[in-house]
Structure formats: structure tokens, C-alpha cells
CSV table of C-alpha atoms in Angstrom, one decimal:
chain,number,residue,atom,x,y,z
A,1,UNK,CA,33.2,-69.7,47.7
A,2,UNK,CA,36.7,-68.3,46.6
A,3,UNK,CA,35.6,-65.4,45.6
A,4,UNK,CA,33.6,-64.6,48.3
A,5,UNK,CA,36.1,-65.3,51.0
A,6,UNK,CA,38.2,-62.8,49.1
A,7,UNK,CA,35.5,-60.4,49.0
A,8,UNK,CA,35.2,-60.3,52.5
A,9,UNK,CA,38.9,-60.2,53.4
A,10,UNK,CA,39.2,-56.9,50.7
A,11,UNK,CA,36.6,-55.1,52.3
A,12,UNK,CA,37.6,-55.7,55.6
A,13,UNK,CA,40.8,-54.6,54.6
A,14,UNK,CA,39.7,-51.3,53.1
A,15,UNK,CA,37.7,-50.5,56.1
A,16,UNK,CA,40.9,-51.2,58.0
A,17,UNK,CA,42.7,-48.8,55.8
A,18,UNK,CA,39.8,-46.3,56.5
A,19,UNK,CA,40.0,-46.0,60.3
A,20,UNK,CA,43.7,-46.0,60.3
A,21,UNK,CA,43.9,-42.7,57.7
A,22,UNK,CA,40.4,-41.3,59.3
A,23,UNK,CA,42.7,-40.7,62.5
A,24,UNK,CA,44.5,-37.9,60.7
A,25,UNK,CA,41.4,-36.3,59.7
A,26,UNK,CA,41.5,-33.7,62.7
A,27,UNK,CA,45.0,-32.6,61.3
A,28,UNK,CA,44.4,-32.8,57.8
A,29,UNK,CA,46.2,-30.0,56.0
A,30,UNK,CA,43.4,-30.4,52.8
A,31,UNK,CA,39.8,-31.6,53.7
A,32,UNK,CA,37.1,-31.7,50.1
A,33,UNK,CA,33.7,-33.1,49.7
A,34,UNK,CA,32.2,-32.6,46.3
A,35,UNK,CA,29.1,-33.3,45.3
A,36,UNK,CA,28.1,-34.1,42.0
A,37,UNK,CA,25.1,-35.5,39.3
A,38,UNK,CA,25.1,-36.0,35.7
A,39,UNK,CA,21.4,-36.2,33.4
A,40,UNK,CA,21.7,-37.3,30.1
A,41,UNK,CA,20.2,-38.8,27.0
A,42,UNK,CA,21.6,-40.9,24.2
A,43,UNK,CA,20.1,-42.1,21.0
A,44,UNK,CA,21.7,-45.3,18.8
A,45,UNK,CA,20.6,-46.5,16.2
A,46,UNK,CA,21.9,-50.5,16.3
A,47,UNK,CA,21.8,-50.5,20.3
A,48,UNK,CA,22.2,-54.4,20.3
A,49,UNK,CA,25.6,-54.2,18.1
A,50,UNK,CA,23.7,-56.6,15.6
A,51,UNK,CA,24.9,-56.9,11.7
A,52,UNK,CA,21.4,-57.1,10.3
A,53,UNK,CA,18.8,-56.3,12.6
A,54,UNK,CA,19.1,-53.2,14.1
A,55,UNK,CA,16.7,-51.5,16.4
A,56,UNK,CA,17.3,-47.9,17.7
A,57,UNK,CA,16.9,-47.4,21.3
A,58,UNK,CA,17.0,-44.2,23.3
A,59,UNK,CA,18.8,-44.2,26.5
A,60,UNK,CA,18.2,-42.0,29.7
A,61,UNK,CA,21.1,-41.4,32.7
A,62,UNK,CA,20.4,-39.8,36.3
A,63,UNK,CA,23.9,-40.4,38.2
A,64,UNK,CA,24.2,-38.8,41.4
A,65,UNK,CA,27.5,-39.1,43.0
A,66,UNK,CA,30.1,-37.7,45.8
A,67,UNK,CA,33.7,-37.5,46.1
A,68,UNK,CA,35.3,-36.9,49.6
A,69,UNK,CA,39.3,-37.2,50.5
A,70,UNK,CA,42.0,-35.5,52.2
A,71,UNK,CA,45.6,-34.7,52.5
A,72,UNK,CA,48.2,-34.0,55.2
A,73,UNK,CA,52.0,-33.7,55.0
A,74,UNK,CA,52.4,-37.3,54.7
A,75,UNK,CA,48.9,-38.8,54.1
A,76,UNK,CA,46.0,-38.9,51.4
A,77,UNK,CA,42.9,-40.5,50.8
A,78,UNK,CA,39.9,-40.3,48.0
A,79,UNK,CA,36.5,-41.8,48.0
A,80,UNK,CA,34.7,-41.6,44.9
A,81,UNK,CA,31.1,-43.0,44.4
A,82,UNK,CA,28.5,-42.8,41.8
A,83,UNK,CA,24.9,-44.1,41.6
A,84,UNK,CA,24.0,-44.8,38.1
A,85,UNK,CA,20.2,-45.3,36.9
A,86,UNK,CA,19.9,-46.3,33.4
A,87,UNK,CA,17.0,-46.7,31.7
A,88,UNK,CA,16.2,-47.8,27.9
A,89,UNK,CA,13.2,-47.1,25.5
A,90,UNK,CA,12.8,-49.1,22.1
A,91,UNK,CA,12.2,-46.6,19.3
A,92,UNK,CA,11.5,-49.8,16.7
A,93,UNK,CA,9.3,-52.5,17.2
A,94,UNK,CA,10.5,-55.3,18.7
A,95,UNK,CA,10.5,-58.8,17.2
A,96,UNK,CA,8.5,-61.5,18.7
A,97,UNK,CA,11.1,-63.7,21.0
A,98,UNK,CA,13.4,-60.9,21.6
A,99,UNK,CA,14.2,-58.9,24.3
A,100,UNK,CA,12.8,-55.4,25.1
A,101,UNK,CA,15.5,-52.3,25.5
A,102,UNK,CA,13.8,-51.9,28.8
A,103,UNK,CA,14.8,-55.1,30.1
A,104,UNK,CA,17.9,-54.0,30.7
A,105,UNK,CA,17.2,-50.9,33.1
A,106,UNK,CA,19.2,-51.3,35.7
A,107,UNK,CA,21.0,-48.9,38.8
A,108,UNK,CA,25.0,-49.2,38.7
A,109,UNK,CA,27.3,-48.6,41.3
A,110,UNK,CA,31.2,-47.5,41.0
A,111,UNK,CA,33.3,-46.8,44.0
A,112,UNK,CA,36.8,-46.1,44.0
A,113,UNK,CA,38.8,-46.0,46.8
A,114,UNK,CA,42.6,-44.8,47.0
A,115,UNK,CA,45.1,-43.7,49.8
A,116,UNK,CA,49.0,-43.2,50.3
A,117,UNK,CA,51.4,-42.6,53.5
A,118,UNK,CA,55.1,-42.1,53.7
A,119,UNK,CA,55.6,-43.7,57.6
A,120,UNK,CA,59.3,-42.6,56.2
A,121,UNK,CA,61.2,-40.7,54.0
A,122,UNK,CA,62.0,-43.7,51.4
A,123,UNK,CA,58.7,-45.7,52.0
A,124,UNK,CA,55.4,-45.1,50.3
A,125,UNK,CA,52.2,-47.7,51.0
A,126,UNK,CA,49.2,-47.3,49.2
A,127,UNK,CA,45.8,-49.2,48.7
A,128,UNK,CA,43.6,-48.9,46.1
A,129,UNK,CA,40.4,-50.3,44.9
A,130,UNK,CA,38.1,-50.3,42.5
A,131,UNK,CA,34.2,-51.8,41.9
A,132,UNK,CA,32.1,-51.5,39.7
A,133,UNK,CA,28.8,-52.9,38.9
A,134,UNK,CA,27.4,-52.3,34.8
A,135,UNK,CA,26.4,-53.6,31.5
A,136,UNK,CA,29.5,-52.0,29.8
A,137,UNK,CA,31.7,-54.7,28.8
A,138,UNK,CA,34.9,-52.2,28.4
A,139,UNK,CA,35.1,-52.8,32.0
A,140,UNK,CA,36.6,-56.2,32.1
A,141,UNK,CA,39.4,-55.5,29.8
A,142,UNK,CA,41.1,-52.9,28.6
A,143,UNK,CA,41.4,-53.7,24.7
A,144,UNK,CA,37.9,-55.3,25.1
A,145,UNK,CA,36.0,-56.0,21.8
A,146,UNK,CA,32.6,-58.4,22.8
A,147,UNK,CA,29.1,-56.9,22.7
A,148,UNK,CA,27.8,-58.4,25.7
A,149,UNK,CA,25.5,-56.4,27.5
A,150,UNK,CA,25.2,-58.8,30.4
A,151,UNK,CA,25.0,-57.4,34.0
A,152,UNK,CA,28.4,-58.1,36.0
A,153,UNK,CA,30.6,-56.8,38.4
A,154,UNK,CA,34.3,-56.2,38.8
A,155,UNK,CA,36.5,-55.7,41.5
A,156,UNK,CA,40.2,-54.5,42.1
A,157,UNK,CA,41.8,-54.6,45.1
A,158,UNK,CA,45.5,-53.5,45.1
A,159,UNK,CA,47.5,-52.7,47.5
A,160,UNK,CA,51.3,-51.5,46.6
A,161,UNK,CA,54.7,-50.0,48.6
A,162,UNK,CA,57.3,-48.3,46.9
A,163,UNK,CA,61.0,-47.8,48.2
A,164,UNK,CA,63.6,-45.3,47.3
A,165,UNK,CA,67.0,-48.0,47.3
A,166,UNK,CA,69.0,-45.3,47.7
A,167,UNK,CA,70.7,-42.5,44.6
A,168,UNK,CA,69.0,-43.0,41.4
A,169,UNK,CA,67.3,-46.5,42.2
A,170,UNK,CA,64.1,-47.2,43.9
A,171,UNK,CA,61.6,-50.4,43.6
A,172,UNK,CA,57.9,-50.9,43.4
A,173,UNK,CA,55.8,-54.1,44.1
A,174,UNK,CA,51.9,-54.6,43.7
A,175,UNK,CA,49.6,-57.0,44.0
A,176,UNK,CA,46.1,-57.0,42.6
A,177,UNK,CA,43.6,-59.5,43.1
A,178,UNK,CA,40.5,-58.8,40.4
A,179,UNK,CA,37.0,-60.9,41.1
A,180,UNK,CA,34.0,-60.7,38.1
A,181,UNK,CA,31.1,-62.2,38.5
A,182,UNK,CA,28.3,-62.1,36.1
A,183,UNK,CA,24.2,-61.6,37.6
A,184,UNK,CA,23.0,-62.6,34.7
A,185,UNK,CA,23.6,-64.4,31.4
A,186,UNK,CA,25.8,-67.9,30.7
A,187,UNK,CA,28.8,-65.6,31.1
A,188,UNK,CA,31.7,-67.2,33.4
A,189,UNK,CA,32.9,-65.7,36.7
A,190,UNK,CA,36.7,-65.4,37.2
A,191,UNK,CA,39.2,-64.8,39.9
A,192,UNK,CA,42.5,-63.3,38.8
A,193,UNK,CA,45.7,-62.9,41.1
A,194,UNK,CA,48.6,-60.4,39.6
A,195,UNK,CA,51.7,-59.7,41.0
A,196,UNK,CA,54.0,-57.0,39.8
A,197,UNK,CA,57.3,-55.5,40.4
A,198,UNK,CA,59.2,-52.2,39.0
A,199,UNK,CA,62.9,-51.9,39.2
A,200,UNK,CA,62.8,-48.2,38.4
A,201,UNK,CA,66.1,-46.1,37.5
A,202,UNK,CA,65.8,-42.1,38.1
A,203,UNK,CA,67.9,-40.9,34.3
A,204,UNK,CA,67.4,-37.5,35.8
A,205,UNK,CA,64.9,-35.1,37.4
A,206,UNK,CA,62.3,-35.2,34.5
A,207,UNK,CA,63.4,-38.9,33.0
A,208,UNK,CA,63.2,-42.5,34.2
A,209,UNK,CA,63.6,-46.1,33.2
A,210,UNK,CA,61.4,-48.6,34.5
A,211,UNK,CA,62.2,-53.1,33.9
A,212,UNK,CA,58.4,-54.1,34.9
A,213,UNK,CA,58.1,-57.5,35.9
A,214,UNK,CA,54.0,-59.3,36.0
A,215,UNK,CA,53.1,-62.4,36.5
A,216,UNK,CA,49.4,-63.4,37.0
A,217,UNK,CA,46.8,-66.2,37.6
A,218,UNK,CA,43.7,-66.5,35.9
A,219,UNK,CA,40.8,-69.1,37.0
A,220,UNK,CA,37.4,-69.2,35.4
A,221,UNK,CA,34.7,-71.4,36.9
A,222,UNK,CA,33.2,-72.6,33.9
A,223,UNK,CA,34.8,-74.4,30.6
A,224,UNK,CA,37.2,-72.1,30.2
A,225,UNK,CA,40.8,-72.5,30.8
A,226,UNK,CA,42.5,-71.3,33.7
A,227,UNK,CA,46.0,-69.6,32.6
A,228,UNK,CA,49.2,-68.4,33.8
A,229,UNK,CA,51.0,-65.5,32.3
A,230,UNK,CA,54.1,-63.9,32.8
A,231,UNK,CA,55.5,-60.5,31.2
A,232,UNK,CA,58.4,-58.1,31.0
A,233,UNK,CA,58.9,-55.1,29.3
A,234,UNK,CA,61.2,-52.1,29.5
A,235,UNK,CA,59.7,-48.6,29.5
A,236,UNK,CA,61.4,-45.1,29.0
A,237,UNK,CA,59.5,-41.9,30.6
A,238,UNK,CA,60.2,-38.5,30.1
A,239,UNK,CA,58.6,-35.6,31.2
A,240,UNK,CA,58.6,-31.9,29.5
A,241,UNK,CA,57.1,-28.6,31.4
A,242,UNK,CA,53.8,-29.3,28.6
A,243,UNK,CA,54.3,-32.5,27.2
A,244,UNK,CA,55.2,-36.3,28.4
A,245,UNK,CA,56.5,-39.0,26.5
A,246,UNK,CA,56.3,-43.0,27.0
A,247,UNK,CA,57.7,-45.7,25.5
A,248,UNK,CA,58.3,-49.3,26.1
A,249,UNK,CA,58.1,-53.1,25.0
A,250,UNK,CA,58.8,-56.2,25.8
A,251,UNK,CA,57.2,-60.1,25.6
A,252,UNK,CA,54.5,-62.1,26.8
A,253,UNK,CA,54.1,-65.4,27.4
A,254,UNK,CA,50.7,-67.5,28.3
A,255,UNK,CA,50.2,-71.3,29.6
A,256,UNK,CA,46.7,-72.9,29.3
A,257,UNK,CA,46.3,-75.6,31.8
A,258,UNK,CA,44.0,-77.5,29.2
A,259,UNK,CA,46.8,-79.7,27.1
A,260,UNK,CA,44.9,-79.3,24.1
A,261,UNK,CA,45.5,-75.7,23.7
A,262,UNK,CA,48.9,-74.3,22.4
A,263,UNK,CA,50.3,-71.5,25.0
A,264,UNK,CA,50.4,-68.2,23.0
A,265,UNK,CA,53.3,-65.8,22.8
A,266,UNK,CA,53.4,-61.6,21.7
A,267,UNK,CA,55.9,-59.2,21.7
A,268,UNK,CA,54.0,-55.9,23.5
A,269,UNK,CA,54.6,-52.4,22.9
A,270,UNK,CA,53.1,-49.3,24.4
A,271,UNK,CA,54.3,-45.6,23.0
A,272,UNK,CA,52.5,-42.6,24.1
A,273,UNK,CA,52.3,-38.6,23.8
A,274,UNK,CA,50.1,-36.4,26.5
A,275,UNK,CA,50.2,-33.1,27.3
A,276,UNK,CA,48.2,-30.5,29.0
A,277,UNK,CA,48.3,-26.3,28.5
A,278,UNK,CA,48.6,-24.9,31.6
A,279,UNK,CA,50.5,-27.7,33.0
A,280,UNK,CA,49.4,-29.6,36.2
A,281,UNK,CA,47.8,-29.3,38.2
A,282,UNK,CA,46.1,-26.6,36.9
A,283,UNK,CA,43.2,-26.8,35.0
A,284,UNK,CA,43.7,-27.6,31.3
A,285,UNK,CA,42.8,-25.1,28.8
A,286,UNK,CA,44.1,-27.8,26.2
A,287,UNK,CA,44.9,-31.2,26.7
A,288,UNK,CA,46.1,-34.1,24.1
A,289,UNK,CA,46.4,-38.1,24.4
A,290,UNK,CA,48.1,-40.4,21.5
A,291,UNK,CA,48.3,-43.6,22.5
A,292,UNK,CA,49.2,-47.0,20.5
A,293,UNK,CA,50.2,-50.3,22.2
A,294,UNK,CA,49.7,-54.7,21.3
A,295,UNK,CA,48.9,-56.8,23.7
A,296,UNK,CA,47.2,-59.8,24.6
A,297,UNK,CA,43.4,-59.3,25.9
A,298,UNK,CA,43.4,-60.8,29.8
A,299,UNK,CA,39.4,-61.8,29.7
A,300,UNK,CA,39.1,-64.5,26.9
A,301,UNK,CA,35.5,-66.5,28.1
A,302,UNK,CA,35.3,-69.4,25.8
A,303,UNK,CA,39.4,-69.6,25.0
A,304,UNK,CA,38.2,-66.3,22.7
A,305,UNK,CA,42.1,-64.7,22.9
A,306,UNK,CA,43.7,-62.0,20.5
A,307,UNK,CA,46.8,-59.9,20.0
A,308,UNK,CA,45.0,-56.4,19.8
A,309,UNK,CA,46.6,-53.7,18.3
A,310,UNK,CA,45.1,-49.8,19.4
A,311,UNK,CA,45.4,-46.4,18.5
A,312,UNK,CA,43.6,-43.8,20.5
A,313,UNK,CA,43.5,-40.2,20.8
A,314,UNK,CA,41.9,-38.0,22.8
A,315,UNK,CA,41.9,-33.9,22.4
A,316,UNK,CA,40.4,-31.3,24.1
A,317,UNK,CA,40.3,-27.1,24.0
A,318,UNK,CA,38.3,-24.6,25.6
A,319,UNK,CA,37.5,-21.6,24.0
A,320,UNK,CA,37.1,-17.9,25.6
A,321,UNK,CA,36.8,-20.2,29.0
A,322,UNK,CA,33.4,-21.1,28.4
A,323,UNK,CA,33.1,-23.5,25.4
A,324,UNK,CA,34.3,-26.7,25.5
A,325,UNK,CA,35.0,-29.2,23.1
A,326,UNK,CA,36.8,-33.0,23.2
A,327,UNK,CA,37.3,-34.9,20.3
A,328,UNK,CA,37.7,-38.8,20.9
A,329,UNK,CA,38.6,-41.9,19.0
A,330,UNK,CA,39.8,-45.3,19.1
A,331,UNK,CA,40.9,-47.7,16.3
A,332,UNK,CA,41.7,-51.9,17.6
A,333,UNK,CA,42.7,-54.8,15.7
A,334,UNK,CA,41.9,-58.0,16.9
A,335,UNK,CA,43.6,-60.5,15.6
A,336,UNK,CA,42.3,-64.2,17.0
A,337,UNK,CA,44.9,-66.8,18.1
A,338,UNK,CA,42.5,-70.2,17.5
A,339,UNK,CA,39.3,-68.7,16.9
A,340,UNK,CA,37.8,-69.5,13.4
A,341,UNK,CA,34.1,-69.0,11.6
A,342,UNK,CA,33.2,-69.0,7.8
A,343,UNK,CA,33.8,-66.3,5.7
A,344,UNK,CA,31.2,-64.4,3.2
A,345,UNK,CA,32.6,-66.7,0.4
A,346,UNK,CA,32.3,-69.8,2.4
A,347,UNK,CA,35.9,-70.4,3.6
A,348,UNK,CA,37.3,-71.4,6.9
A,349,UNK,CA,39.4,-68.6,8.7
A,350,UNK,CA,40.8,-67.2,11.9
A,351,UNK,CA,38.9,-64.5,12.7
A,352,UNK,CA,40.0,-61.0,12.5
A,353,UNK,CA,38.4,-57.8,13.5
A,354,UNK,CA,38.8,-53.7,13.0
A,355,UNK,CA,36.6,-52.1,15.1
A,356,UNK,CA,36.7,-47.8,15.8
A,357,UNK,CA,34.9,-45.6,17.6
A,358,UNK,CA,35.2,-41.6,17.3
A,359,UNK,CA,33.3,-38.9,19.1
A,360,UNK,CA,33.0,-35.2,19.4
A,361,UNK,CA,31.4,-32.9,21.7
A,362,UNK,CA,30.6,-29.1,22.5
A,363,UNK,CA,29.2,-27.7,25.5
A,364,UNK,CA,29.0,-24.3,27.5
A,365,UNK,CA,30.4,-23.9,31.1
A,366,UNK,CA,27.9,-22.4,32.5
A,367,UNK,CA,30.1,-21.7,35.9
A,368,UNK,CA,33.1,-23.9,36.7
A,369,UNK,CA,30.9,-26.4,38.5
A,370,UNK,CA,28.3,-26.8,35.9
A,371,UNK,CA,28.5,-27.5,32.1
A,372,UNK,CA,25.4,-28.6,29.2
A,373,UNK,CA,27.2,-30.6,26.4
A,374,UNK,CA,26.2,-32.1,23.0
A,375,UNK,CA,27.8,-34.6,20.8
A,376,UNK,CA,27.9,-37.9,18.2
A,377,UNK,CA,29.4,-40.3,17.4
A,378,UNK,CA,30.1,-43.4,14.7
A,379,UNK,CA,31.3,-46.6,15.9
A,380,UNK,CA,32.0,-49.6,13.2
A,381,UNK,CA,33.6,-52.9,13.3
A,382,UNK,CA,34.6,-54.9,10.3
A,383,UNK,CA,34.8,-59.0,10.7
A,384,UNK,CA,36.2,-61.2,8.3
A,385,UNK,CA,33.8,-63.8,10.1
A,386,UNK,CA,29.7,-63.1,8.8
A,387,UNK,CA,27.3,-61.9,11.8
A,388,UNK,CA,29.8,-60.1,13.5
A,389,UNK,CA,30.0,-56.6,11.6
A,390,UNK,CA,28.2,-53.8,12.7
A,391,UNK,CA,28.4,-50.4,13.2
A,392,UNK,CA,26.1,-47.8,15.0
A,393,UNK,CA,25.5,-44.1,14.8
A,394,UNK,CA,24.7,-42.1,18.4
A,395,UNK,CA,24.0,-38.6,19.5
A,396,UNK,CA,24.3,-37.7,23.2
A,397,UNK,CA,23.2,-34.3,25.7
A,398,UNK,CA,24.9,-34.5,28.9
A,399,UNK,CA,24.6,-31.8,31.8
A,400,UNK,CA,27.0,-32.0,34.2
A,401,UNK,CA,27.5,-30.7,37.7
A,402,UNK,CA,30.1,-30.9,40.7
A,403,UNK,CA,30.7,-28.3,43.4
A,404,UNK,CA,33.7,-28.5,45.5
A,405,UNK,CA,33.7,-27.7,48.9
């Protein structure tokens, strides 16, 4: 009931937010509607993630969608929705008491909402929010590592203000209030509750130290234990004409309400290198992402909780403005708090995973709305525990389109 009371009171928030920027619309400096629709096909060869039996399984995507948003001199506001129709068909046979690839067809939905106003010169509101509704786990939590293919969704509803204190000091406070709930499966629902606040220091024109303060409430409605976090860390930010720096750390600390589970403690980390060629916000020609952080995963159904460790990259050129290419990978450590299974040689141990992912793709801009693509990939992870290795080869082809109006 919790969650639905929250439900309600988000969306009738967001429509609130809605009519009250829709009023500008008459005077909106910027108005855009793009349409848009993707058609693909993927082939992978262990589709269900398993360690011994794997079964390929082709996968086919229709995913019509429309963004729509506008600016003024003090005002914006973005819609962003997308219909996705996935459906699955075994290559292998399948065993008797198993499911079928096809059983997990399914039409997704992801709408995500955002909007700012300055009412004055130091004040800035915003709202935004986020839903989704998939089978891709990676959704839940950002250094994710299960293989669930369950059907859930996820919202994020977060409104924020920022104020300018006055010369080089200004201070930000969030809240977000995250709901999942699973449609299927023995998966538990949860309700999280965040708040956060940045004290943020102006260095100079292109630099900036942020103290960022979160503390958050997790409740699950199953035999998991609720939790309470609470984190700080300082971060450093500087900005060159191509190129933007990051880095930061600082310490977490969790409390389980269940007395027979020890609270957990990490130092985090985050340090980070992107850059795009021409800069913002033109369109990139070239653009490069290097990422590595530690951090706690915040979804841990079943007490299943890990300091992960993750290195990701992401590159991208385009050659004689026509031929695209991306290069993407990922590489996570999961190192289990108070999660054990047996070993290949029979021992007892905490379990410990390395799991990567890399892609690569070419494609041709056909026009600057609409671009054919093809790629592969490998993704593997390695588990001390047995039954929980796997890795699986995939090969995609993607057309893409989205005219702005």
C-alpha cells in the first residue's frame, strides 16, 4: 500500500509540474518534437547467462518513441518516451521443464521526465523522473551483476533546488524516492527514500569542489533486511575546452536492522576522464569516457551485498561524417561481504566475481536523422563459486531513426 500511495502522490506531482511549465509554452523561446523508432536484431549464444547449458536465442526489437520539450529564458522541460516490443526465438531445443525464449516477450515502457526554472537569479528548482518497465536487471543498480530476467519496474522521482549562497559558494539538496516492484518471479519489491545535499565551492570559472552528503532508507517487503546508509565524499571537477576531469572519495557506512547481520563499511572512489571533439553542444565528431569507481551495490535481494570495483570505457569517432563507430566495455569486481558457496575443489568461500562486457559497432549515417549499424560483442564472468560462470558471444543490427522538428 506504501508504494502505491507514493505512486499516486509522484504522478500527481509531475502532472502538477506539467500544467505549471505548459503555461509558458505560448512564449517559449525553443519548442522540439522528435519522433523516433529503432528495429533491431540480436543473436546470443548463452541467452539465459547459464554455466553449462547454453541455448542461443535470437532476439527481435521494434521501439517507437517521441521526445518533446521546450525552453524559455528562464524555463525547460523534456519528455522522453519509448515503447519497446521485444520478442525472443529459441534457436536450440529446449529441455523438457524449462522455459521457452518466447515466454519472455514482453512490451516495455520508459518515460523520463525532466524540467528546471530560475523564479530568481540565485534559485534553480527542478523535478525529474524516471520509469521504466523491463527484463534488464542493469536497471535497478548501477554496478549490478545478477542474471535475472524477471519483469519489474522502477521508478525515480526527484525533485531538487539549488542556491547560489553568494561569491564562490552555492548549495544543492535532492531528494529521490525510488519504488521497484517485480510482475513476476519470487523477486522482492522495495521502497527506497534518499536524501542528498552538496556544499559546492566555485575554484574558478572552469573548476569546483563539491562535500556531497547522502543518506538513504532502504525497505524490502520480503526477508530481506531493510537498511540505512549514510555517505560522504569529496569530489574535485574541472573542466577543459575538450576534456573534463573528476575525481573524488570518501566512506560509506550501512546498518542492517536484522541484529544478526554485521553493518558493512567501504571507502568509495570515483575518477573519471570524458571529452568530446567539437565541444558542446555541438555534435561530437569524437567522444571518450574512462571511468573507474568502488562502491557498495544499493539493491542486495537476499542480503546478496558487495564492494564492486568498475572500469568502463566508452569511445566513439566518425569518419568522413558518415561512418560511425563506438567501442564499449566494462570490467566489475564483486567482491561479496557474507555471501559464500563451494568452490571447484570443494572448499567453503566468500564469493567473488569478475565479470566484463565489451562491444564494437560500425554503421553508416545515412542522413543525420537516420543510421543502419552492426556490431558484437563478448561478455564473461568468472566465479570462484561453481554454477555461476558464464560467458556469452552476441552480434547485433540496429537501424535507427529520429527527426527533429
Amino acid at each position: 500500500m506504501g508504494c502505491k500511495k507514493n505512486w499516486i502522490f509522484e504522478w500527481v506531482a509531475i502532472i502538477g509540474i506539467f500544467l505549471f511549465f505548459a503555461t509558458a509554452v505560448a512564449g517559449a523561446d525553443k519548442f522540439y518534437i522528435t519522433p523516433k523508432f529503432t528495429a533491431g536484431w540480436q543473436a546470443e549464444s548463452n541467452y539465459w547467462k547459464s554455466e553449462t547449458d547454453e541455448r542461443e536465442v535470437f532476439t527481435y526489437l521494434l521501439q517507437p518513441g517521441i521526445e518533446a520539450g521546450y525552453e524559455t529564458a528562464k524555463s525547460m522541460f523534456a519528455l522522453d518516451y519509448t515503447l519497446s516490443a521485444f520478442f525472443y526465438d529459441d534457436q536450440d531445443s529446449v529441455p523438457a521443464g524449462e522455459l521457452k525464449a518466447d515466454d519472455d516477450d514482453y512490451l516495455g515502457h520508459t518515460a523520463i521526465l525532466k524540467a528546471r526554472t530560475t523564479p530568481t537569479a540565485r534559485l534553480l528548482l527542478g523535478l525529474d523522473n524516471s520509469f521504466y518497465l523491463t527484463r534488464n536487471p542493469a536497471q535497478t543498480d548501477a554496478v549490478d551483476n545478477t542474471i535475472s530476467r524477471d519483469k519489474y519496474y522502477i521508478n525515480r522521482f526527484t525533485p531538487q533546488m539549488v542556491y547560489e549562497l553568494g561569491g564562490r559558494f552555492s548549495a544543492g539538496l535532492r531528494y529521490r524516492n525510488t519504488i521497484t516492484k517485480y510482475l513476476e518471479g519470487n523477486n522482492e519489491d522495495s521502497l527506497e527514500d534518499r536524501g542528498m545535499l552538496d556544499l559546492i565551492y566555485n575554484l574558478s570559472r572552469t573548476a569546483l569542489m563539491d562535500l556531497d552528503y547522502q543518506h538513504w532508507r532502504r525497505n524490502y517487503d520480503g526477508d530481506t533486511s531493510d537498511y540505512t546508509s549514510n555517505q560522504l565524499a569529496l569530489i574535485l571537477k574541472k573542466q577543459f575546452k575538450y576534456l573534463s576531469l573528476e575525481a573524488g572519495g570518501g566512506y560509506q557506512n550501512r546498518r542492517f536492522d536484522d541484529s544478526d547481520l554485521d553493518d558493512i563499511s567501504t571507502p568509495i572512489y570515483r575518477g573519471a576522464i570524458t571529452g568530446q571533439y567539437p565541444p558542446a553542444p555541438a555534435s561530437p565528431s569524437s567522444h571518450l569516457a574512462l571511468i573507474f569507481e568502488q562502491n557498495f551495490n544499493d539493491q542486495g535481494l537476499g542480503n546478496q551485498y558487495y564492494v564492486a570495483r568498475r572500469l568502463t570505457l566508452r569511445a566513439g569517432y566518425v569518419f568522413l561524417e558518415k561512418i560511425v563507430t563506438t567501442l564499449e566495455g566494462w570490467f566489475q569486481n564483486s567482491d561479496y561481504k557474507d555471501v559464500t558457496g563451494i568452490t571447484s575443489s570443494g572448499a567453503t568461500e566468500k564469493r567473488d566475481d569478475d565479470t566484463y562486457r565489451i562491444f564494437g559497432s560500425i554503421g553508416y549515417r545515412f542522413f543525420d536523422w537516420m543510421q543502419f549499424s552492426v556490431g558484437g560483442g563478448y561478455e564473461d564472468r568468472d566465479s570462484n563459486i561453481v554454477g555461476l560462470s558464464y560467458d556469452n558471444k552476441f552480434i547485433r543490427a540496429q537501424l535507427d531513426f529520429a527527426y527533429k522538428f
